[in-house]
């Protein structure tokens, strides 16, 4: 679902920072969780403290940039994804 560390410097930097801070590599779902936190942070800072208000805030600007890449919502609030198949299992497990 996410690009490999070898092909995306931002993903690699995320894994390296996590490893240095916590002593282990996170699962790939941590990438989406981190992006969600980055998306919600400005919404909460601006007082959007209900699900409806935060959703309205996020959808008012369909493109958002996080440290791990750009997020683009459609008019329903969905984010179309891309598949990034693992091509080198040894590389993926590092």
Coordinates of N, CA and C in Angstrom, one line a residue:
X1 N 0.8 -1.2 0.0 CA 0.0 0.0 0.0 C 0.9 1.3 0.0
X2 N 2.0 1.2 0.7 CA 2.9 2.4 0.7 C 4.2 2.0 -0.1
X3 N 4.8 3.1 -0.6 CA 6.1 2.8 -1.3 C 7.1 2.2 -0.4
X4 N 8.1 1.6 -1.0 CA 9.1 1.0 -0.2 C 10.1 2.0 0.4
X5 N 10.8 1.7 1.4 CA 11.8 2.6 2.0 C 12.8 2.9 1.0
X6 N 13.2 2.0 0.1 CA 14.3 2.2 -0.8 C 13.8 3.2 -1.9
X7 N 12.6 3.3 -2.2 CA 12.1 4.1 -3.3 C 11.6 5.5 -2.8
X8 N 11.4 5.6 -1.5 CA 10.8 6.9 -1.0 C 11.6 7.4 0.2
X9 N 12.3 8.4 0.1 CA 13.2 9.0 1.2 C 12.3 9.4 2.4
X10 N 11.1 9.9 2.2 CA 10.3 10.3 3.4 C 9.9 9.1 4.2
X11 N 9.6 8.0 3.5 CA 9.2 6.7 4.2 C 10.4 6.2 5.0
X12 N 11.5 6.2 4.3 CA 12.8 5.7 4.9 C 13.1 6.5 6.1
X13 N 13.0 7.8 6.0 CA 13.3 8.7 7.2 C 12.4 8.4 8.3
X14 N 11.1 8.2 8.0 CA 10.1 7.9 9.1 C 10.5 6.6 9.8
X15 N 10.9 5.6 9.1 CA 11.3 4.3 9.7 C 12.6 4.5 10.6
X16 N 13.5 5.3 10.0 CA 14.7 5.5 10.8 C 14.5 6.2 12.1
X17 N 13.7 7.3 12.0 CA 13.4 8.1 13.2 C 12.7 7.2 14.3
X18 N 11.7 6.4 13.8 CA 11.0 5.5 14.7 C 11.9 4.5 15.4
X19 N 12.8 3.9 14.5 CA 13.7 2.9 15.0 C 14.7 3.5 16.1
X20 N 15.2 4.7 15.8 CA 16.1 5.4 16.7 C 15.4 5.7 18.0
X21 N 14.2 6.2 18.0 CA 13.4 6.6 19.2 C 12.9 5.4 20.0
X22 N 12.4 4.4 19.3 CA 11.7 3.3 20.1 C 12.4 2.0 20.1
X23 N 13.4 1.8 19.2 CA 14.2 0.6 19.2 C 13.7 -0.5 18.4
X24 N 12.7 -0.3 17.6 CA 12.1 -1.4 16.7 C 11.5 -0.7 15.5
X25 N 11.3 -1.5 14.5 CA 10.6 -1.0 13.2 C 9.1 -1.1 13.4
X26 N 8.4 -0.1 13.1 CA 6.9 -0.1 13.2 C 6.3 -0.9 12.0
X27 N 5.1 -1.3 12.1 CA 4.4 -2.0 11.0 C 4.0 -0.9 10.0
X28 N 3.7 -1.3 8.8 CA 3.4 -0.3 7.8 C 2.2 0.5 8.1
X29 N 1.3 0.0 8.8 CA 0.1 0.8 9.1 C 0.4 2.0 9.9
X30 N 1.6 2.1 10.5 CA 2.0 3.3 11.3 C 2.1 4.5 10.3
X31 N 2.4 4.3 9.1 CA 2.5 5.4 8.1 C 1.2 6.1 8.0
X32 N 0.1 5.3 7.8 CA -1.2 5.9 7.7 C -1.6 6.6 9.0
X33 N -1.3 6.0 10.1 CA -1.6 6.6 11.4 C -0.9 7.9 11.6
X34 N 0.4 7.9 11.2 CA 1.2 9.2 11.3 C 0.6 10.3 10.5
X35 N 0.2 9.9 9.2 CA -0.4 10.9 8.3 C -1.7 11.4 8.9
X36 N -2.5 10.6 9.5 CA -3.8 11.0 10.0 C -3.5 12.0 11.2
X37 N -2.5 11.7 12.0 CA -2.2 12.6 13.1 C -1.8 14.0 12.5
X38 N -1.0 14.0 11.5 CA -0.6 15.2 10.9 C -1.7 16.0 10.3
X39 N -2.7 15.3 9.7 CA -3.9 15.9 9.1 C -4.8 16.5 10.2
X40 N -5.0 15.8 11.3 CA -5.9 16.3 12.4 C -5.3 17.4 13.2
X41 N -4.0 17.4 13.4 CA -3.3 18.4 14.2 C -3.8 19.8 13.9
X42 N -3.7 20.3 12.7 CA -4.1 21.7 12.4 C -5.6 21.9 12.6
X43 N -6.4 20.8 12.3 CA -7.9 20.9 12.5 C -8.1 21.2 14.0
X44 N -7.5 20.4 14.9 CA -7.7 20.6 16.3 C -7.2 21.9 16.8
X45 N -6.0 22.3 16.3 CA -5.5 23.6 16.7 C -6.4 24.8 16.3
X46 N -7.2 24.6 15.3 CA -8.1 25.7 14.8 C -9.5 25.5 15.5
X47 N -9.6 24.6 16.4 CA -10.9 24.5 17.2 C -11.9 23.5 16.6
X48 N -11.5 22.7 15.6 CA -12.4 21.7 15.0 C -12.4 20.5 15.9
X49 N -13.2 20.5 16.9 CA -13.2 19.4 17.9 C -14.3 18.4 17.9
X50 N -15.1 18.4 16.8 CA -16.1 17.4 16.6 C -15.8 16.7 15.3
X51 N -16.3 15.5 15.2 CA -16.0 14.7 13.9 C -16.5 15.5 12.7
X52 N -17.7 16.1 12.8 CA -18.3 16.9 11.7 C -17.4 18.1 11.3
X53 N -17.0 18.8 12.3 CA -16.2 20.0 12.1 C -14.8 19.6 11.5
X54 N -14.2 18.6 12.1 CA -12.9 18.2 11.5 C -13.0 17.7 10.1
X55 N -14.1 17.0 9.8 CA -14.3 16.5 8.4 C -14.5 17.7 7.5
X56 N -15.3 18.6 7.9 CA -15.5 19.8 7.1 C -14.2 20.5 6.8
X57 N -13.4 20.7 7.9 CA -12.1 21.3 7.7 C -11.2 20.6 6.7
X58 N -11.1 19.3 6.8 CA -10.3 18.5 5.9 C -10.8 18.5 4.5
X59 N -12.1 18.5 4.3 CA -12.6 18.5 2.9 C -12.7 19.9 2.3
X60 N -12.5 20.9 3.1 CA -12.5 22.3 2.6 C -11.3 22.5 1.7
X61 N -10.3 21.7 1.9 CA -9.1 21.8 1.1 C -8.7 20.4 0.7
X62 N -9.0 20.0 -0.5 CA -8.9 18.6 -0.9 C -7.5 18.0 -0.9
X63 N -6.5 18.9 -1.0 CA -5.1 18.4 -1.0 C -4.4 18.9 0.2
X64 N -3.8 17.9 0.9 CA -3.0 18.2 2.1 C -1.6 17.6 1.9
X65 N -0.6 18.2 2.5 CA 0.7 17.7 2.5 C 1.2 17.3 3.9
X66 N 1.7 16.1 4.0 CA 2.2 15.6 5.2 C 3.7 15.3 5.0
X67 N 4.4 15.0 6.1 CA 5.8 14.7 6.0 C 6.0 13.4 5.2
X68 N 5.0 12.6 5.0 CA 5.1 11.3 4.3 C 4.5 11.4 2.9
X69 N 4.1 12.5 2.5 CA 3.5 12.7 1.2 C 2.2 13.4 1.1
X70 N 1.7 13.6 -0.1 CA 0.4 14.3 -0.3 C -0.8 13.4 -0.1
X71 N -1.8 14.0 0.5 CA -3.1 13.3 0.6 C -4.1 14.1 -0.1
X72 N -4.9 13.4 -1.0 CA -6.0 14.0 -1.7 C -7.3 13.3 -1.5
X73 N -8.2 14.1 -0.9 CA -9.6 13.6 -0.6 C -10.5 13.8 -1.8
X74 N -11.4 12.9 -2.1 CA -12.4 13.1 -3.1 C -13.6 13.8 -2.4
X75 N -14.6 14.1 -3.1 CA -15.7 14.9 -2.5 C -16.5 14.1 -1.4
X76 N -16.2 12.8 -1.3 CA -16.9 12.0 -0.3 C -16.0 11.8 0.9
X77 N -14.8 12.3 0.8 CA -13.8 12.2 1.9 C -13.0 10.9 1.8
X78 N -13.0 10.2 0.7 CA -12.2 9.1 0.5 C -10.9 9.5 -0.1
X79 N -9.9 8.6 0.1 CA -8.6 8.8 -0.5 C -8.2 7.6 -1.4
X80 N -8.3 7.8 -2.7 CA -7.9 6.7 -3.6 C -6.5 6.3 -3.4
X81 N -6.3 5.0 -3.3 CA -4.9 4.5 -3.0 C -4.2 3.9 -4.2
X82 N -2.9 3.7 -4.1 CA -2.2 3.0 -5.0 C -1.6 1.8 -4.4
X83 N -1.4 0.7 -5.1 CA -0.7 -0.4 -4.6 C 0.7 -0.4 -5.0
X84 N 1.6 -0.7 -4.1 CA 3.0 -0.7 -4.3 C 3.5 -2.1 -3.9
X85 N 3.5 -3.0 -4.9 CA 3.8 -4.4 -4.6 C 5.3 -4.5 -4.1
X86 N 5.5 -5.5 -3.2 CA 6.9 -5.7 -2.8 C 7.6 -6.5 -3.9
X87 N 8.7 -5.9 -4.3 CA 9.5 -6.6 -5.4 C 10.7 -7.3 -4.9
X88 N 11.2 -6.8 -3.7 CA 12.4 -7.4 -3.1 C 12.1 -7.6 -1.6
X89 N 11.8 -8.8 -1.3 CA 11.3 -9.1 0.1 C 12.5 -8.8 1.1
X90 N 13.7 -9.1 0.8 CA 14.8 -8.8 1.7 C 14.9 -7.3 2.0
X91 N 14.8 -6.6 0.9 CA 14.8 -5.1 1.1 C 13.7 -4.6 1.9
X92 N 12.5 -5.2 1.7 CA 11.3 -4.7 2.5 C 11.4 -5.0 3.9
X93 N 12.1 -6.1 4.3 CA 12.2 -6.5 5.7 C 13.3 -5.8 6.5
X94 N 14.1 -4.9 5.8 CA 15.2 -4.2 6.5 C 14.7 -3.1 7.3

